[in-house]
PDB file of C-alpha atoms in Angstrom:
ATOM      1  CA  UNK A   1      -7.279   1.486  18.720  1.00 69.00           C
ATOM      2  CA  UNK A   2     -10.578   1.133  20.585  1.00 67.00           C
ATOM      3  CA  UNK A   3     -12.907   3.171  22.787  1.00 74.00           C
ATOM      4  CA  UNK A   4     -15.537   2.343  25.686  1.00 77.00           C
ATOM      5  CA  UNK A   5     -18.959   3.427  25.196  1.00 75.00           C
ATOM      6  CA  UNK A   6     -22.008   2.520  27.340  1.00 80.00           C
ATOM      7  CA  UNK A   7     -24.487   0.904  25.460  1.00 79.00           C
ATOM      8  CA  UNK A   8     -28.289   1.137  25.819  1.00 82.00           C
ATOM      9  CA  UNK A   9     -28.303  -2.527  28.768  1.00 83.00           C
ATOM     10  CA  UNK A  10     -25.264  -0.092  30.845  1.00 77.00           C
ATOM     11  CA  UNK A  11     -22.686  -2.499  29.534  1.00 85.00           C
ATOM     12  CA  UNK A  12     -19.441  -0.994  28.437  1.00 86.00           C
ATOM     13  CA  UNK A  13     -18.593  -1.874  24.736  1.00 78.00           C
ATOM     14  CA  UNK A  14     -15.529  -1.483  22.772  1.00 74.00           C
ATOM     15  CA  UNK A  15     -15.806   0.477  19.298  1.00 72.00           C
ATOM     16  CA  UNK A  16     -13.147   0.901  16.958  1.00 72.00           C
ATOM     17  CA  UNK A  17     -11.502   4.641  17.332  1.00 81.00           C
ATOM     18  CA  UNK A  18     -11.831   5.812  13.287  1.00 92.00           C
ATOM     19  CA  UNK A  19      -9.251   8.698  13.380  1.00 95.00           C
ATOM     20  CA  UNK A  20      -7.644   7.503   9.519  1.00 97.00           C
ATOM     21  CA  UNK A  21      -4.233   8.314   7.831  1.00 98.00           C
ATOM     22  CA  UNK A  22      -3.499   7.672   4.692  1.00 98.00           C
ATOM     23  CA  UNK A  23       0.513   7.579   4.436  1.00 98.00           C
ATOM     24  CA  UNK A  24       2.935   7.274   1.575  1.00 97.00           C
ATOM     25  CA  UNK A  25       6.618   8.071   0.945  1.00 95.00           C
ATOM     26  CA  UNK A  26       8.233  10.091  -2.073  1.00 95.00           C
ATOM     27  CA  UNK A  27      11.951  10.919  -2.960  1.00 93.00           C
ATOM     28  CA  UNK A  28      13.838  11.144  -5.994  1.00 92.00           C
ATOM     29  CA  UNK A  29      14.030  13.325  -8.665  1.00 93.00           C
ATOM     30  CA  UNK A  30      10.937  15.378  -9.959  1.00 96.00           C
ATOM     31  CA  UNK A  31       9.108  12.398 -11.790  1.00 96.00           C
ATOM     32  CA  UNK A  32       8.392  10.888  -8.623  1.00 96.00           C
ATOM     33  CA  UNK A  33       6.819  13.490  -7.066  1.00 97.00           C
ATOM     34  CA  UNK A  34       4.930  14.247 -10.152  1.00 98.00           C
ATOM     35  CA  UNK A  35       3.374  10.576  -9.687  1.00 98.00           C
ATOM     36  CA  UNK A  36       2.954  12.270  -5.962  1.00 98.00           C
ATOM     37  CA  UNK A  37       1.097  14.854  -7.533  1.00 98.00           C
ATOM     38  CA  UNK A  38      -1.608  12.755  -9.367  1.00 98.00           C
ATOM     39  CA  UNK A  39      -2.468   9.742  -6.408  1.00 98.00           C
ATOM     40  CA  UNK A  40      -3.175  12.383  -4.188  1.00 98.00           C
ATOM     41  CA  UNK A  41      -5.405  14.690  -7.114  1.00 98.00           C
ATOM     42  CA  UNK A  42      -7.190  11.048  -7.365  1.00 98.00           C
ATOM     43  CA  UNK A  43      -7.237  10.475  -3.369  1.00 98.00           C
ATOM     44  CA  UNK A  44      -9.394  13.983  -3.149  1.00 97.00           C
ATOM     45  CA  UNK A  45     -11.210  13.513  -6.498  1.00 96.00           C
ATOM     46  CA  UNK A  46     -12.574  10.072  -6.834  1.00 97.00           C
ATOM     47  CA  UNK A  47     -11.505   8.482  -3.474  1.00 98.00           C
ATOM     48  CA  UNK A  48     -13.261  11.263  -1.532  1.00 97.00           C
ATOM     49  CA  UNK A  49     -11.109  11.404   1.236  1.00 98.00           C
ATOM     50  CA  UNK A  50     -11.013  14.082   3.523  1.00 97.00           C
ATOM     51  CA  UNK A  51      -8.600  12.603   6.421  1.00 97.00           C
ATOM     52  CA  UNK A  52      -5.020  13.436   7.141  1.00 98.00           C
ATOM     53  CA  UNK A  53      -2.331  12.748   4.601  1.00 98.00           C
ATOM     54  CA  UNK A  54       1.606  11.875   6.298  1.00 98.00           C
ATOM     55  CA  UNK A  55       3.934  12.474   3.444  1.00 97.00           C
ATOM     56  CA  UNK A  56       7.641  10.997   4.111  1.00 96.00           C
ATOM     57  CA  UNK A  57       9.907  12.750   1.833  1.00 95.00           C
ATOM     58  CA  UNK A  58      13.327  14.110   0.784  1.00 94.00           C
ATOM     59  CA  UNK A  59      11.916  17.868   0.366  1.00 95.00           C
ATOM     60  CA  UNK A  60      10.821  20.559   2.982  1.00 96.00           C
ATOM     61  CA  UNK A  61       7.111  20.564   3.908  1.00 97.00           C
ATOM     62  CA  UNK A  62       6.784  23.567   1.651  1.00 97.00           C
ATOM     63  CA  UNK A  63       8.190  21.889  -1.274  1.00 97.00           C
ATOM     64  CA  UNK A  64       6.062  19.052  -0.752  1.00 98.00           C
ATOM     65  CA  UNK A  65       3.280  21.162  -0.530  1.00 98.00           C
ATOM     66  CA  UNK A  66       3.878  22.450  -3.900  1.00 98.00           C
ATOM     67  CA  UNK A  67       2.385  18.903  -5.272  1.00 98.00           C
ATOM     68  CA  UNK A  68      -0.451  18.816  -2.897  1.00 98.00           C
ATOM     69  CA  UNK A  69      -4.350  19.849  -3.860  1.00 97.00           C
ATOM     70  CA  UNK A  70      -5.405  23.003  -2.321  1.00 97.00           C
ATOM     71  CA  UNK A  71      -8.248  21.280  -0.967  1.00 95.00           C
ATOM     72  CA  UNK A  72      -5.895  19.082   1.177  1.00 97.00           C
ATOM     73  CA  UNK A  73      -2.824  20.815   2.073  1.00 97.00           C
ATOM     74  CA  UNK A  74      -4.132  21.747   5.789  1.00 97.00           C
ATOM     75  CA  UNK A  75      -4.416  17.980   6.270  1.00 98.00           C
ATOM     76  CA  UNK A  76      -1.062  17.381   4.975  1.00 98.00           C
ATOM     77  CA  UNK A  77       1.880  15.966   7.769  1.00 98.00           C
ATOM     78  CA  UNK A  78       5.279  15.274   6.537  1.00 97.00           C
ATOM     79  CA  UNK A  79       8.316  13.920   8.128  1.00 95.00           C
ATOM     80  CA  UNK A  80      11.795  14.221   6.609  1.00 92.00           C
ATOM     81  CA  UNK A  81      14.015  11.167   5.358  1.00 86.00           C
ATOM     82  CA  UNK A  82      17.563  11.715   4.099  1.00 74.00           C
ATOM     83  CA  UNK A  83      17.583   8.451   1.590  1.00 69.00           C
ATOM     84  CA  UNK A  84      15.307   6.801   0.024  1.00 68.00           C
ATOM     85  CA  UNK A  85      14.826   2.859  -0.022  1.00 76.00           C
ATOM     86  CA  UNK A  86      11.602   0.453  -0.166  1.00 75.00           C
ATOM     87  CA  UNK A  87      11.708   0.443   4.129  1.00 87.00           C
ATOM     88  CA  UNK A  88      10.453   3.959   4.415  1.00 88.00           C
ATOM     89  CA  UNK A  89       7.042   2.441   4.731  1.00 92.00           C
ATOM     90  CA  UNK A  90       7.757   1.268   7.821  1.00 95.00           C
ATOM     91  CA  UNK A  91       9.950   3.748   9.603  1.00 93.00           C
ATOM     92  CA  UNK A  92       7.553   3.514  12.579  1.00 94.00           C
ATOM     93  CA  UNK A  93       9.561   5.988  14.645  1.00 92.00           C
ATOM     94  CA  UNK A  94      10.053   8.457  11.537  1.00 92.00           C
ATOM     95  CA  UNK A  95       6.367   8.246  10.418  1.00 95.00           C
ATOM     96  CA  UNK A  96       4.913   8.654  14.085  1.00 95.00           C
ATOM     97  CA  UNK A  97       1.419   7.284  13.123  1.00 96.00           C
ATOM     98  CA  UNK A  98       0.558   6.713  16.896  1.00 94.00           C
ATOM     99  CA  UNK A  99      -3.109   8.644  17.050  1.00 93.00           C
ATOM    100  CA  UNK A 100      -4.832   7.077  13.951  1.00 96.00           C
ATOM    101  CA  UNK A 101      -6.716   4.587  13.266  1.00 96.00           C
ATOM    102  CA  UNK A 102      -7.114   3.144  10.656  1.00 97.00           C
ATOM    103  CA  UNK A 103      -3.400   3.380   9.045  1.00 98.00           C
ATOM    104  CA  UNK A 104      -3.444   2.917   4.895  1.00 98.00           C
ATOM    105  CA  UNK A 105      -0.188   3.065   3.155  1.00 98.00           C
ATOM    106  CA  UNK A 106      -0.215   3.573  -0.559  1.00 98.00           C
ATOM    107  CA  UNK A 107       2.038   3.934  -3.067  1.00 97.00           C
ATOM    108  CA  UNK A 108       2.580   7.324  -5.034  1.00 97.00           C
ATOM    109  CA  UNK A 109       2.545   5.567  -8.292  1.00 97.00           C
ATOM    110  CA  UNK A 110      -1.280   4.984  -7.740  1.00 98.00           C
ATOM    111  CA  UNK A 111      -4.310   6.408  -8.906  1.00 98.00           C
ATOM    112  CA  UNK A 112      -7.527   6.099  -6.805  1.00 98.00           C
ATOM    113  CA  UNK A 113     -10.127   5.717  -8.836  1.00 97.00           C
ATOM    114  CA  UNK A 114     -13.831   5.261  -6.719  1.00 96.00           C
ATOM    115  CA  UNK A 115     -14.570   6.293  -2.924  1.00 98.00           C
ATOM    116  CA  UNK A 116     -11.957   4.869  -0.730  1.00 98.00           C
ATOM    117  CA  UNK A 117     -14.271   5.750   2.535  1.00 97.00           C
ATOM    118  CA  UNK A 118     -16.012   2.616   3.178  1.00 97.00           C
ATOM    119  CA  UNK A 119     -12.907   0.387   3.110  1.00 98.00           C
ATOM    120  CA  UNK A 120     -11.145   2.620   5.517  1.00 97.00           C
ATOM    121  CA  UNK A 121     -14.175   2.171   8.019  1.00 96.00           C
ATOM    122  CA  UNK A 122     -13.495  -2.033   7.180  1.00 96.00           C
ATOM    123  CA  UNK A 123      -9.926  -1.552   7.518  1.00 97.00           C
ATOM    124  CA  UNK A 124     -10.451  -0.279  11.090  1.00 93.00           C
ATOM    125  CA  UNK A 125     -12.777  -3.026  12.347  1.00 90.00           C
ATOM    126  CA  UNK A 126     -10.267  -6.049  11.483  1.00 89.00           C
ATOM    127  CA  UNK A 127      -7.204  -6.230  13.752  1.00 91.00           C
ATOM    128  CA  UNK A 128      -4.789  -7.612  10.343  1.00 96.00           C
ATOM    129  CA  UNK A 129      -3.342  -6.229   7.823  1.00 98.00           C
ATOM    130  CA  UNK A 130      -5.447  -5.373   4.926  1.00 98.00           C
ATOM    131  CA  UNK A 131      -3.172  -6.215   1.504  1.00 98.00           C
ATOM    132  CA  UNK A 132      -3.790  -6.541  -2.107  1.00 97.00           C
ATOM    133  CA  UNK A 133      -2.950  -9.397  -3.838  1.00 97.00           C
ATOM    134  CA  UNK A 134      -1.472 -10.348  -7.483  1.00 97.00           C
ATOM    135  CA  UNK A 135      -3.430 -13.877  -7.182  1.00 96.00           C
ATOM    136  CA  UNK A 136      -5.304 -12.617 -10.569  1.00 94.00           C
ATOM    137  CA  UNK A 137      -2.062 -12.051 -12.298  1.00 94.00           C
ATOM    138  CA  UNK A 138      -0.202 -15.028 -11.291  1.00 95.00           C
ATOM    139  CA  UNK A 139      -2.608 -17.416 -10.597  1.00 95.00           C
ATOM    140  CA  UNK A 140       0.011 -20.006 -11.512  1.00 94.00           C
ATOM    141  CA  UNK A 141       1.472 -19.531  -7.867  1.00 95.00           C
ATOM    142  CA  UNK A 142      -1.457 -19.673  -5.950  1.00 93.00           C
ATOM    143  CA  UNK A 143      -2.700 -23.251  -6.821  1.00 92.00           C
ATOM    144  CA  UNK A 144      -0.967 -25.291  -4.786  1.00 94.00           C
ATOM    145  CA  UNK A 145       0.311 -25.538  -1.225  1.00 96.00           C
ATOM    146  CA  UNK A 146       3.840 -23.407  -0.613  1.00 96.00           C
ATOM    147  CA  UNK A 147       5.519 -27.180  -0.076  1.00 94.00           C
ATOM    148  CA  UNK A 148       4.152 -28.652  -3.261  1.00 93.00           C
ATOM    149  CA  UNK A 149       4.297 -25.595  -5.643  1.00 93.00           C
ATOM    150  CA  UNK A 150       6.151 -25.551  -8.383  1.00 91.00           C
ATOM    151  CA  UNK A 151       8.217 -22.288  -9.694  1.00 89.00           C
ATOM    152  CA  UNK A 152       8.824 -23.102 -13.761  1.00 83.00           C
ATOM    153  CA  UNK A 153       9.358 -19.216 -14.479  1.00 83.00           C
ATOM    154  CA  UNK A 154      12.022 -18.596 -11.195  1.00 86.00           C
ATOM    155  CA  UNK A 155       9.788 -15.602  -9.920  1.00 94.00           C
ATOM    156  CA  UNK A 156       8.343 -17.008  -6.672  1.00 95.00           C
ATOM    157  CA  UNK A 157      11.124 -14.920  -4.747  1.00 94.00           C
ATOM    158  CA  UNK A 158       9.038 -11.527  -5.295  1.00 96.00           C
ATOM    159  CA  UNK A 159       6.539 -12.783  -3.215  1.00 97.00           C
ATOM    160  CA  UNK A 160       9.080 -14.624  -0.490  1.00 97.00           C
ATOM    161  CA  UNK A 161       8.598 -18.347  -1.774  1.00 96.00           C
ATOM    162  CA  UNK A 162      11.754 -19.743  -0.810  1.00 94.00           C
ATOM    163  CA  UNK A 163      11.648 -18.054   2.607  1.00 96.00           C
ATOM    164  CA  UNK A 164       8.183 -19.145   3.466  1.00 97.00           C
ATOM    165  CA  UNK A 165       9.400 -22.896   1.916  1.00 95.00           C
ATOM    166  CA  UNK A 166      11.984 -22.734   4.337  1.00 94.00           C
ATOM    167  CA  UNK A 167      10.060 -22.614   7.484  1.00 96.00           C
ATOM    168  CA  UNK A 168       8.054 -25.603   8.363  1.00 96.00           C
ATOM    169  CA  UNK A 169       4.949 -24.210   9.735  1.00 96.00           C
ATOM    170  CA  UNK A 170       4.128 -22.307   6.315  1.00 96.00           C
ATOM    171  CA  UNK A 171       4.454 -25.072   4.316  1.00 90.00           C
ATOM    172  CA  UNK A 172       0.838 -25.780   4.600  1.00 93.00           C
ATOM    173  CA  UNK A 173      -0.434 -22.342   3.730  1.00 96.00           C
ATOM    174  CA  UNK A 174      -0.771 -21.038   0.035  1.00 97.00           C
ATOM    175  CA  UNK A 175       1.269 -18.137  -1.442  1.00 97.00           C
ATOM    176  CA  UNK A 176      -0.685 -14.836  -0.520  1.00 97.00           C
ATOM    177  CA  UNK A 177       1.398 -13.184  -3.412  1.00 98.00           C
ATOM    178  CA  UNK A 178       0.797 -10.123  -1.475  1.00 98.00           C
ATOM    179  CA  UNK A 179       1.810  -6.863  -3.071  1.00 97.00           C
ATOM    180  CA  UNK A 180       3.118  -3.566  -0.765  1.00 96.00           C
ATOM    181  CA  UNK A 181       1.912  -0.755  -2.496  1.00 97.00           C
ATOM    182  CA  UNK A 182      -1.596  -1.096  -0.321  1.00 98.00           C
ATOM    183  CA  UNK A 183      -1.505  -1.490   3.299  1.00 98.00           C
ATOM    184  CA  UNK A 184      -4.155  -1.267   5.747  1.00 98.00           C
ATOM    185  CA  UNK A 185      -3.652  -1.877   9.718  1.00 98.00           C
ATOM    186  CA  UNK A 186      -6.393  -0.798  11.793  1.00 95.00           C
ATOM    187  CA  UNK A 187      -4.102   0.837  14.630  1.00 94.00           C
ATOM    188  CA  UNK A 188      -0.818   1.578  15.562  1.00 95.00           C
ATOM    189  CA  UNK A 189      -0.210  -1.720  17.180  1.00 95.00           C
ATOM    190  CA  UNK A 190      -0.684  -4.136  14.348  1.00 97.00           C
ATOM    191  CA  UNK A 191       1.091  -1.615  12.167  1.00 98.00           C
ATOM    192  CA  UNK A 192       4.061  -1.192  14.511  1.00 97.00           C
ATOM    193  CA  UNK A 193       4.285  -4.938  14.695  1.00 97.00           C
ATOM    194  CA  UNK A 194       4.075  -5.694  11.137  1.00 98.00           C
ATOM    195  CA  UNK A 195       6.684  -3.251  10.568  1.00 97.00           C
ATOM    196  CA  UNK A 196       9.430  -4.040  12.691  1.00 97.00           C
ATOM    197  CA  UNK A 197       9.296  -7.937  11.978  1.00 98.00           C
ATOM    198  CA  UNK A 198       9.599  -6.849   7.868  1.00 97.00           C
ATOM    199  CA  UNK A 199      12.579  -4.573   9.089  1.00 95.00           C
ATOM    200  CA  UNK A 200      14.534  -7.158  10.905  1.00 96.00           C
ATOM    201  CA  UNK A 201      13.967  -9.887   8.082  1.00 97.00           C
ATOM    202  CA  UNK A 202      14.865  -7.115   5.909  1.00 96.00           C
ATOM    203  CA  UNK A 203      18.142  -6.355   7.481  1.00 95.00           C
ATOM    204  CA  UNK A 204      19.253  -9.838   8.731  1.00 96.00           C
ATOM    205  CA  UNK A 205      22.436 -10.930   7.083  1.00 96.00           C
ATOM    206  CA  UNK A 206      21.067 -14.079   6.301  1.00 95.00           C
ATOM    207  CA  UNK A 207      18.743 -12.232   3.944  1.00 95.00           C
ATOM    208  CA  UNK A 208      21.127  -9.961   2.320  1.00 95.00           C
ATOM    209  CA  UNK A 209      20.243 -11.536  -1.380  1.00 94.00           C
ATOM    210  CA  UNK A 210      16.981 -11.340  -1.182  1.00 94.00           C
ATOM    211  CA  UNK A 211      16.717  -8.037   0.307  1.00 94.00           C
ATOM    212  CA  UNK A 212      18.727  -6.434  -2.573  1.00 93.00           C
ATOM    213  CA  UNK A 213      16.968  -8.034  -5.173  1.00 93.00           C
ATOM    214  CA  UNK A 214      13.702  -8.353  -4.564  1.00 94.00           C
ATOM    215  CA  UNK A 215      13.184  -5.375  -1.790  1.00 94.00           C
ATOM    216  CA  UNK A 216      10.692  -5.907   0.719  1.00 96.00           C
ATOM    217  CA  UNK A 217       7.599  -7.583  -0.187  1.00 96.00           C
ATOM    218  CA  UNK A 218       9.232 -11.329   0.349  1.00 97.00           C
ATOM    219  CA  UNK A 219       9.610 -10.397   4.029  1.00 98.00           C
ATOM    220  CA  UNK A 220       5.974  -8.904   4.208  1.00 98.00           C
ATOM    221  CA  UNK A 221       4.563 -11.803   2.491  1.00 98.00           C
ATOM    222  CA  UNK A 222       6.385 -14.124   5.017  1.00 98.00           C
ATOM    223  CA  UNK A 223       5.105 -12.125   8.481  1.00 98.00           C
ATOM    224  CA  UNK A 224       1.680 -11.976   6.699  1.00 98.00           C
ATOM    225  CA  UNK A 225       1.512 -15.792   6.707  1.00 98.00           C
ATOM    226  CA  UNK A 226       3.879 -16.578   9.763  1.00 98.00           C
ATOM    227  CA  UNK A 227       1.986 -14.178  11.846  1.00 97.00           C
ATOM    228  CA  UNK A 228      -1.911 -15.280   9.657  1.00 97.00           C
ATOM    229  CA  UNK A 229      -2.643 -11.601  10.307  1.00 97.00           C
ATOM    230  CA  UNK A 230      -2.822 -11.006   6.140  1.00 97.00           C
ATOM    231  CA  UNK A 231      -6.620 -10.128   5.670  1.00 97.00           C
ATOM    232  CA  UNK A 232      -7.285 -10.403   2.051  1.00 97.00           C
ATOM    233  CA  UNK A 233     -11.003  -9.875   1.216  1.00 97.00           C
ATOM    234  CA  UNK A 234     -11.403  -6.030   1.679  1.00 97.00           C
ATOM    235  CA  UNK A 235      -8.815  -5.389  -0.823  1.00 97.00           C
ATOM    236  CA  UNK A 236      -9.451  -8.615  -3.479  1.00 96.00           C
ATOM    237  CA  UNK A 237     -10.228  -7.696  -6.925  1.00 94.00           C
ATOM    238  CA  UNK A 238      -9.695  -3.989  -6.201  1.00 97.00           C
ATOM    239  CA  UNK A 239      -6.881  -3.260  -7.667  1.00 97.00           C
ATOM    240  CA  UNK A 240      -5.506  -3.237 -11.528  1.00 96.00           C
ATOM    241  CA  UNK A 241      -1.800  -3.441 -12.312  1.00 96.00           C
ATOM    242  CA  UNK A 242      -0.473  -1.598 -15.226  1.00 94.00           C
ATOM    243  CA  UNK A 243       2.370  -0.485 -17.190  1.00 92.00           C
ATOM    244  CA  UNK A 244       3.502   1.083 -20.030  1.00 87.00           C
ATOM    245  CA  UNK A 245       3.296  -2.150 -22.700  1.00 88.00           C
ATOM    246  CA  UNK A 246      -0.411  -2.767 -20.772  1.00 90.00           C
ATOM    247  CA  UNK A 247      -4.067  -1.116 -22.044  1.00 92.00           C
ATOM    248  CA  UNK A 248      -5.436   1.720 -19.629  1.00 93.00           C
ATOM    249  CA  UNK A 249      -7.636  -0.035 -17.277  1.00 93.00           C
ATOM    250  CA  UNK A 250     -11.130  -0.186 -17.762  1.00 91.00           C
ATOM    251  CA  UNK A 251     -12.951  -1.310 -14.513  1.00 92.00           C
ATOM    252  CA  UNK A 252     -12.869   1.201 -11.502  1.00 95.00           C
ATOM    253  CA  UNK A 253     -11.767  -1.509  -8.813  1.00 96.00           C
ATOM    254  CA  UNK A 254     -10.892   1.446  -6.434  1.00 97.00           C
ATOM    255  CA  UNK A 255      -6.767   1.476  -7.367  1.00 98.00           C
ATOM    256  CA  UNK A 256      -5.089   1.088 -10.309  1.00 98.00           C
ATOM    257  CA  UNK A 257      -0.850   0.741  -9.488  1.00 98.00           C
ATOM    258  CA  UNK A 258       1.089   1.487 -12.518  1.00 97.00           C
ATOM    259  CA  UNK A 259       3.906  -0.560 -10.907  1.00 95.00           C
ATOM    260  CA  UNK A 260       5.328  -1.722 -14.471  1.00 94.00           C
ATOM    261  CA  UNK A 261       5.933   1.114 -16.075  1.00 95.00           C
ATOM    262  CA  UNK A 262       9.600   3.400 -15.627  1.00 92.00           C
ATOM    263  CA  UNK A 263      10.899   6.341 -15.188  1.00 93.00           C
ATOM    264  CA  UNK A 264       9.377   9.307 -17.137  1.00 95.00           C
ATOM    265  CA  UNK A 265       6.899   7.130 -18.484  1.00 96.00           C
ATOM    266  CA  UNK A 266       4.869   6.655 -14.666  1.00 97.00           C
ATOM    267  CA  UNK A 267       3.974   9.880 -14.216  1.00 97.00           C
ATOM    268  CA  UNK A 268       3.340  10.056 -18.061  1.00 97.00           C
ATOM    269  CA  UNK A 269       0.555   7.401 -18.214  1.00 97.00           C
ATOM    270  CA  UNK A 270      -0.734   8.138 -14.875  1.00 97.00           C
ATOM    271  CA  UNK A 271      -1.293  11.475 -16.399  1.00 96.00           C
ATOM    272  CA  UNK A 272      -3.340  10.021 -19.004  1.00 96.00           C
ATOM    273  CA  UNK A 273      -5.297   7.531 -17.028  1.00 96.00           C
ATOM    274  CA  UNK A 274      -6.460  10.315 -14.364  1.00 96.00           C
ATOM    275  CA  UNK A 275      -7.371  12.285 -17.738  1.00 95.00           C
ATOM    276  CA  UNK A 276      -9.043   9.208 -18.757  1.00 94.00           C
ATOM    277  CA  UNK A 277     -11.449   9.041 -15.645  1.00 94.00           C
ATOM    278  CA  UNK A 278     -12.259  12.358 -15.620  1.00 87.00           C
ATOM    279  CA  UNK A 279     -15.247  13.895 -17.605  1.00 72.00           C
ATOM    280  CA  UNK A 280     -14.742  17.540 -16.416  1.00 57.00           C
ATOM    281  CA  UNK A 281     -12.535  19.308 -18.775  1.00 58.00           C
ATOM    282  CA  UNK A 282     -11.354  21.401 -15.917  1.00 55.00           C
ATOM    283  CA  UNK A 283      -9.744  18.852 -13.704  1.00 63.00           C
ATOM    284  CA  UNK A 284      -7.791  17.892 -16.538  1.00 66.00           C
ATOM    285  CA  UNK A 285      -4.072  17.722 -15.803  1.00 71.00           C
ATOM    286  CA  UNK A 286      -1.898  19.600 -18.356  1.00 66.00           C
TER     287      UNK A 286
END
């Protein structure tokens, strides 16, 4: 989304429109909306943000609200879904993120952990999509070209490996290993786009395997290097992944996803690594 401005030699100039969201989805029973509870404690507290928040969700807005910081619920939108699945994040219609830009999608099993501000502003001057990447986890699957990699452990398929090896013109390119939980599109278009080409890989027959095994990333990572609009420099090294076997994490890279750990135990040890960052015994979470 841009804007015209007349700049000081009377020429008109486009600028970048920064009207943010920041957009996740929650449903379930009440563990997951405890995990809804801390990300967006951490959004306010250490990622400073002051922007709107568009919850998608199984609950009424005031039930929703009953998780949300008082210091953000008048910036709180929320749209209603009646099941719950991976695609949620890119229910373009549902969501109705038309007005904003930039558009940042993260997962509710995060905890924000340093100012999120200046990324946002980054987000909004690339027209990609700004991803995180597990390249520091797996690094394994990132050293050779798609074509020539091998896949000794059989767990290329979270990331979309045989799907990308099946299409010539990726064959070239390296696995992004891109993971969904952080999403960045710097206006409506590129997010619309991006969305509806994951949805229809998602829902092909062709892809009916993949889809229920490995949910949705394959298809992202696929459009991300089909489409070469996966920007991965504003988001490298800025994000820890964590679980219940791992240590708390130590670094503030800016979001730590506590993708690995299950059931009662997310919300348990997201508890404890919010408690962790914070030094003032009041913002501690009982």
């Amino acid at each position: 989304m841009v804007e015209y401005i007349v700049d000081e030699l009377g020429r008109l100039v486009e600028v970048p429109v920064f009207r943010p969201v920041i957009y996740t989805s929650v449903y379930g029973s009440e563990l997951y909306y405890d995990c809804l509870r801390i990300f967006l404690l951490s959004l306010e507290k250490y990622g400073n943000y002051r922007g709107s928040i568009k919850i998608a969700s199984d609950r009424t807005l005031d039930q929703v609200l009953e998780y949300v910081p008082n210091s953000a619920k008048e910036r709180v939108l929320h749209t209603s879904i009646n099941h719950g699945n991976w695609m949620q994040r890119y229910n373009v219609e549902a969501l109705g993120l038309h007005d904003f830009s930039p558009i940042l999608h993260i997962d509710s099993d995060i905890v924000v952990n340093r100012d999120i501000n200046q990324r946002l502003h980054a987000i909004c001057s690339r027209r990609q999509v700004c991803v995180t990447t597990e390249v520091e986890t797996y690094p394994e699957l990132a050293q050779q070209k798609i074509a020539q990699l091998p896949d000794q452990r059989r767990i290329g398929n979270w990331w979309g490996l045989e799907i990308l090896r099946s299409d010539p013109s990726c064959s070239e390119a390296f696995l992004p290993l891109v993971n969904g939980g952080i999403m960045g599109f710097s206006d409506h278009s590129v997010f619309s786009l991006t969305s509806l080409l994951v949805a229809e890989l998602y829902k092909a027959p062709a892809h009916a395997a993949v889809a229920e095994w490995f949910g949705d990333q394959p298809f992202l990572n696929y459009v991300l290097v089909k489409t070469k609009l996966g920007e991965y420099d504003i988001f490298r090294n800025a994000c820890s992944f964590s679980g219940s076997s791992t240590p708390l994490p130590q670094e503030r890279l800016g979001f730590a996803h506590f993708l690995w750990a299950r059931d009662a135990d997310k919300p348990k040890i997201m508890k404890e690594y919010f408690n962790y960052l914070t030094e003032e015994p009041s913002a501690v979470i009982k």
